[in-house]
Amino acid sequence: YWSRFPEIEKLFGSRGSFFTADFKSGSFEANPPFCPQLVKRMLQRMEHLLEEADKHHRPLQFVVIVPTWRGRQAADAAETWEQLNRSSFKKGYLELQK
């Protein structure tokens, strides 16, 4: 797994920072801390990686697990949710009910 604090979490098997990892192909699950700024940064990184994979005809996918930020949540959280939802790479969406 990749983590936010790889220096500490390497003892538990962290492969380093997600933001510096070189994902070329494969299928990965992302369950980041539910911080809108971090999720927005993650989305930007994923879109770059997916564009590169498309350009080189390599299969790459990410399954992203985040809360559904809508309605009464803070504006930056709602904006981040909309960015995720509008991504040209989004293939599906599943919302679990409480």
mmCIF file with all atom_site columns, C-alpha atoms in Angstrom:
data_model
loop_
_atom_site.group_PDB
_atom_site.id
_atom_site.type_symbol
_atom_site.label_atom_id
_atom_site.label_alt_id
_atom_site.label_comp_id
_atom_site.label_asym_id
_atom_site.label_entity_id
_atom_site.label_seq_id
_atom_site.pdbx_PDB_ins_code
_atom_site.Cartn_x
_atom_site.Cartn_y
_atom_site.Cartn_z
_atom_site.occupancy
_atom_site.B_iso_or_equiv
_atom_site.pdbx_formal_charge
_atom_site.auth_seq_id
_atom_site.auth_comp_id
_atom_site.auth_asym_id
_atom_site.auth_atom_id
_atom_site.pdbx_PDB_model_num
ATOM 1  C CA . TYR A 1 1  ? 0.000   0.000  0.000   1.00 0.00 ? 1  TYR A CA 1
ATOM 2  C CA . TRP A 1 2  ? 0.988   3.640  -0.423  1.00 0.00 ? 2  TRP A CA 1
ATOM 3  C CA . SER A 1 3  ? 0.584   6.042  2.448   1.00 0.00 ? 3  SER A CA 1
ATOM 4  C CA . ARG A 1 4  ? 0.642   9.619  3.558   1.00 0.00 ? 4  ARG A CA 1
ATOM 5  C CA . PHE A 1 5  ? 3.505   9.048  6.011   1.00 0.00 ? 5  PHE A CA 1
ATOM 6  C CA . PRO A 1 6  ? 5.748   6.489  4.289   1.00 0.00 ? 6  PRO A CA 1
ATOM 7  C CA . GLU A 1 7  ? 8.704   7.184  6.592   1.00 0.00 ? 7  GLU A CA 1
ATOM 8  C CA . ILE A 1 8  ? 6.679   5.919  9.546   1.00 0.00 ? 8  ILE A CA 1
ATOM 9  C CA . GLU A 1 9  ? 4.481   3.376  7.781   1.00 0.00 ? 9  GLU A CA 1
ATOM 10 C CA . LYS A 1 10 ? 7.278   1.571  5.930   1.00 0.00 ? 10 LYS A CA 1
ATOM 11 C CA . LEU A 1 11 ? 7.474   -0.637 9.004   1.00 0.00 ? 11 LEU A CA 1
ATOM 12 C CA . PHE A 1 12 ? 3.930   -1.797 8.156   1.00 0.00 ? 12 PHE A CA 1
ATOM 13 C CA . GLY A 1 13 ? 4.594   -2.369 4.463   1.00 0.00 ? 13 GLY A CA 1
ATOM 14 C CA . SER A 1 14 ? 4.051   1.073  2.905   1.00 0.00 ? 14 SER A CA 1
ATOM 15 C CA . ARG A 1 15 ? 5.631   1.348  -0.534  1.00 0.00 ? 15 ARG A CA 1
ATOM 16 C CA . GLY A 1 16 ? 6.002   5.109  -0.168  1.00 0.00 ? 16 GLY A CA 1
ATOM 17 C CA . SER A 1 17 ? 3.977   8.133  -1.093  1.00 0.00 ? 17 SER A CA 1
ATOM 18 C CA . PHE A 1 18 ? 1.100   7.756  -3.530  1.00 0.00 ? 18 PHE A CA 1
ATOM 19 C CA . PHE A 1 19 ? 2.086   11.105 -5.029  1.00 0.00 ? 19 PHE A CA 1
ATOM 20 C CA . THR A 1 20 ? 5.527   9.900  -6.119  1.00 0.00 ? 20 THR A CA 1
ATOM 21 C CA . ALA A 1 21 ? 4.631   6.306  -7.073  1.00 0.00 ? 21 ALA A CA 1
ATOM 22 C CA . ASP A 1 22 ? 4.898   5.398  -10.748 1.00 0.00 ? 22 ASP A CA 1
ATOM 23 C CA . PHE A 1 23 ? 1.680   3.540  -11.544 1.00 0.00 ? 23 PHE A CA 1
ATOM 24 C CA . LYS A 1 24 ? 2.029   2.309  -15.130 1.00 0.00 ? 24 LYS A CA 1
ATOM 25 C CA . SER A 1 25 ? -0.686  -0.358 -15.296 1.00 0.00 ? 25 SER A CA 1
ATOM 26 C CA . GLY A 1 26 ? -2.912  -2.388 -13.039 1.00 0.00 ? 26 GLY A CA 1
ATOM 27 C CA . SER A 1 27 ? -5.922  -1.965 -10.814 1.00 0.00 ? 27 SER A CA 1
ATOM 28 C CA . PHE A 1 28 ? -5.666  -0.053 -7.542  1.00 0.00 ? 28 PHE A CA 1
ATOM 29 C CA . GLU A 1 29 ? -8.016  0.886  -4.709  1.00 0.00 ? 29 GLU A CA 1
ATOM 30 C CA . ALA A 1 30 ? -7.733  4.360  -3.189  1.00 0.00 ? 30 ALA A CA 1
ATOM 31 C CA . ASN A 1 31 ? -9.265  5.061  0.201   1.00 0.00 ? 31 ASN A CA 1
ATOM 32 C CA . PRO A 1 32 ? -7.666  8.372  1.173   1.00 0.00 ? 32 PRO A CA 1
ATOM 33 C CA . PRO A 1 33 ? -8.220  10.332 4.357   1.00 0.00 ? 33 PRO A CA 1
ATOM 34 C CA . PHE A 1 34 ? -11.504 12.182 3.847   1.00 0.00 ? 34 PHE A CA 1
ATOM 35 C CA . CYS A 1 35 ? -9.888  15.592 3.454   1.00 0.00 ? 35 CYS A CA 1
ATOM 36 C CA . PRO A 1 36 ? -11.181 17.487 0.394   1.00 0.00 ? 36 PRO A CA 1
ATOM 37 C CA . GLN A 1 37 ? -7.816  19.108 -0.371  1.00 0.00 ? 37 GLN A CA 1
ATOM 38 C CA . LEU A 1 38 ? -6.020  15.747 -0.269  1.00 0.00 ? 38 LEU A CA 1
ATOM 39 C CA . VAL A 1 39 ? -8.697  14.051 -2.400  1.00 0.00 ? 39 VAL A CA 1
ATOM 40 C CA . LYS A 1 40 ? -8.476  16.877 -4.958  1.00 0.00 ? 40 LYS A CA 1
ATOM 41 C CA . ARG A 1 41 ? -4.692  16.436 -5.142  1.00 0.00 ? 41 ARG A CA 1
ATOM 42 C CA . MET A 1 42 ? -5.145  12.658 -5.477  1.00 0.00 ? 42 MET A CA 1
ATOM 43 C CA . LEU A 1 43 ? -7.621  13.149 -8.337  1.00 0.00 ? 43 LEU A CA 1
ATOM 44 C CA . GLN A 1 44 ? -5.190  15.402 -10.193 1.00 0.00 ? 44 GLN A CA 1
ATOM 45 C CA . ARG A 1 45 ? -2.443  12.793 -9.838  1.00 0.00 ? 45 ARG A CA 1
ATOM 46 C CA . MET A 1 46 ? -4.746  9.964  -10.950 1.00 0.00 ? 46 MET A CA 1
ATOM 47 C CA . GLU A 1 47 ? -5.942  11.860 -14.002 1.00 0.00 ? 47 GLU A CA 1
ATOM 48 C CA . HIS A 1 48 ? -2.343  12.501 -15.038 1.00 0.00 ? 48 HIS A CA 1
ATOM 49 C CA . LEU A 1 49 ? -1.465  8.817  -14.579 1.00 0.00 ? 49 LEU A CA 1
ATOM 50 C CA . LEU A 1 50 ? -4.578  7.712  -16.489 1.00 0.00 ? 50 LEU A CA 1
ATOM 51 C CA . GLU A 1 51 ? -3.814  10.097 -19.359 1.00 0.00 ? 51 GLU A CA 1
ATOM 52 C CA . GLU A 1 52 ? -0.291  8.660  -19.588 1.00 0.00 ? 52 GLU A CA 1
ATOM 53 C CA . ALA A 1 53 ? -1.622  5.100  -19.492 1.00 0.00 ? 53 ALA A CA 1
ATOM 54 C CA . ASP A 1 54 ? -4.122  5.895  -22.273 1.00 0.00 ? 54 ASP A CA 1
ATOM 55 C CA . LYS A 1 55 ? -1.397  7.491  -24.371 1.00 0.00 ? 55 LYS A CA 1
ATOM 56 C CA . HIS A 1 56 ? 0.724   4.324  -24.119 1.00 0.00 ? 56 HIS A CA 1
ATOM 57 C CA . HIS A 1 57 ? -2.237  1.882  -24.395 1.00 0.00 ? 57 HIS A CA 1
ATOM 58 C CA . ARG A 1 58 ? -1.691  0.454  -20.908 1.00 0.00 ? 58 ARG A CA 1
ATOM 59 C CA . PRO A 1 59 ? -4.601  -0.756 -18.741 1.00 0.00 ? 59 PRO A CA 1
ATOM 60 C CA . LEU A 1 60 ? -4.826  1.267  -15.543 1.00 0.00 ? 60 LEU A CA 1
ATOM 61 C CA . GLN A 1 61 ? -7.733  1.836  -13.182 1.00 0.00 ? 61 GLN A CA 1
ATOM 62 C CA . PHE A 1 62 ? -8.401  3.240  -9.731  1.00 0.00 ? 62 PHE A CA 1
ATOM 63 C CA . VAL A 1 63 ? -11.375 2.428  -7.516  1.00 0.00 ? 63 VAL A CA 1
ATOM 64 C CA . VAL A 1 64 ? -11.866 5.466  -5.282  1.00 0.00 ? 64 VAL A CA 1
ATOM 65 C CA . ILE A 1 65 ? -13.671 5.289  -1.940  1.00 0.00 ? 65 ILE A CA 1
ATOM 66 C CA . VAL A 1 66 ? -14.778 8.632  -0.514  1.00 0.00 ? 66 VAL A CA 1
ATOM 67 C CA . PRO A 1 67 ? -17.879 9.999  1.194   1.00 0.00 ? 67 PRO A CA 1
ATOM 68 C CA . THR A 1 68 ? -20.598 11.556 -0.945  1.00 0.00 ? 68 THR A CA 1
ATOM 69 C CA . TRP A 1 69 ? -19.949 15.231 -0.309  1.00 0.00 ? 69 TRP A CA 1
ATOM 70 C CA . ARG A 1 70 ? -23.082 17.111 -1.270  1.00 0.00 ? 70 ARG A CA 1
ATOM 71 C CA . GLY A 1 71 ? -25.676 19.430 0.135   1.00 0.00 ? 71 GLY A CA 1
ATOM 72 C CA . ARG A 1 72 ? -24.838 20.833 3.534   1.00 0.00 ? 72 ARG A CA 1
ATOM 73 C CA . GLN A 1 73 ? -21.125 19.986 3.503   1.00 0.00 ? 73 GLN A CA 1
ATOM 74 C CA . ALA A 1 74 ? -18.490 22.682 3.156   1.00 0.00 ? 74 ALA A CA 1
ATOM 75 C CA . ALA A 1 75 ? -18.060 24.267 -0.273  1.00 0.00 ? 75 ALA A CA 1
ATOM 76 C CA . ASP A 1 76 ? -14.579 22.808 -0.879  1.00 0.00 ? 76 ASP A CA 1
ATOM 77 C CA . ALA A 1 77 ? -15.834 19.298 -0.084  1.00 0.00 ? 77 ALA A CA 1
ATOM 78 C CA . ALA A 1 78 ? -18.792 19.674 -2.464  1.00 0.00 ? 78 ALA A CA 1
ATOM 79 C CA . GLU A 1 79 ? -16.488 21.053 -5.155  1.00 0.00 ? 79 GLU A CA 1
ATOM 80 C CA . THR A 1 80 ? -14.113 18.109 -4.747  1.00 0.00 ? 80 THR A CA 1
ATOM 81 C CA . TRP A 1 81 ? -17.016 15.665 -5.001  1.00 0.00 ? 81 TRP A CA 1
ATOM 82 C CA . GLU A 1 82 ? -18.160 17.333 -8.227  1.00 0.00 ? 82 GLU A CA 1
ATOM 83 C CA . GLN A 1 83 ? -14.646 17.112 -9.685  1.00 0.00 ? 83 GLN A CA 1
ATOM 84 C CA . LEU A 1 84 ? -14.567 13.391 -8.959  1.00 0.00 ? 84 LEU A CA 1
ATOM 85 C CA . ASN A 1 85 ? -18.024 12.944 -10.409 1.00 0.00 ? 85 ASN A CA 1
ATOM 86 C CA . ARG A 1 86 ? -17.216 14.849 -13.625 1.00 0.00 ? 86 ARG A CA 1
ATOM 87 C CA . SER A 1 87 ? -13.914 13.115 -14.358 1.00 0.00 ? 87 SER A CA 1
ATOM 88 C CA . SER A 1 88 ? -13.729 11.867 -17.927 1.00 0.00 ? 88 SER A CA 1
ATOM 89 C CA . PHE A 1 89 ? -12.179 8.683  -16.531 1.00 0.00 ? 89 PHE A CA 1
ATOM 90 C CA . LYS A 1 90 ? -15.136 7.862  -14.263 1.00 0.00 ? 90 LYS A CA 1
ATOM 91 C CA . LYS A 1 91 ? -16.701 4.585  -15.368 1.00 0.00 ? 91 LYS A CA 1
ATOM 92 C CA . GLY A 1 92 ? -19.168 4.004  -12.568 1.00 0.00 ? 92 GLY A CA 1
ATOM 93 C CA . TYR A 1 93 ? -20.505 5.128  -9.254  1.00 0.00 ? 93 TYR A CA 1
ATOM 94 C CA . LEU A 1 94 ? -22.014 3.297  -6.308  1.00 0.00 ? 94 LEU A CA 1
ATOM 95 C CA . GLU A 1 95 ? -23.497 5.079  -3.323  1.00 0.00 ? 95 GLU A CA 1
ATOM 96 C CA . LEU A 1 96 ? -24.065 3.020  -0.208  1.00 0.00 ? 96 LEU A CA 1
ATOM 97 C CA . GLN A 1 97 ? -26.970 4.057  1.965   1.00 0.00 ? 97 GLN A CA 1
ATOM 98 C CA . LYS A 1 98 ? -26.550 4.562  5.706   1.00 0.00 ? 98 LYS A CA 1
#
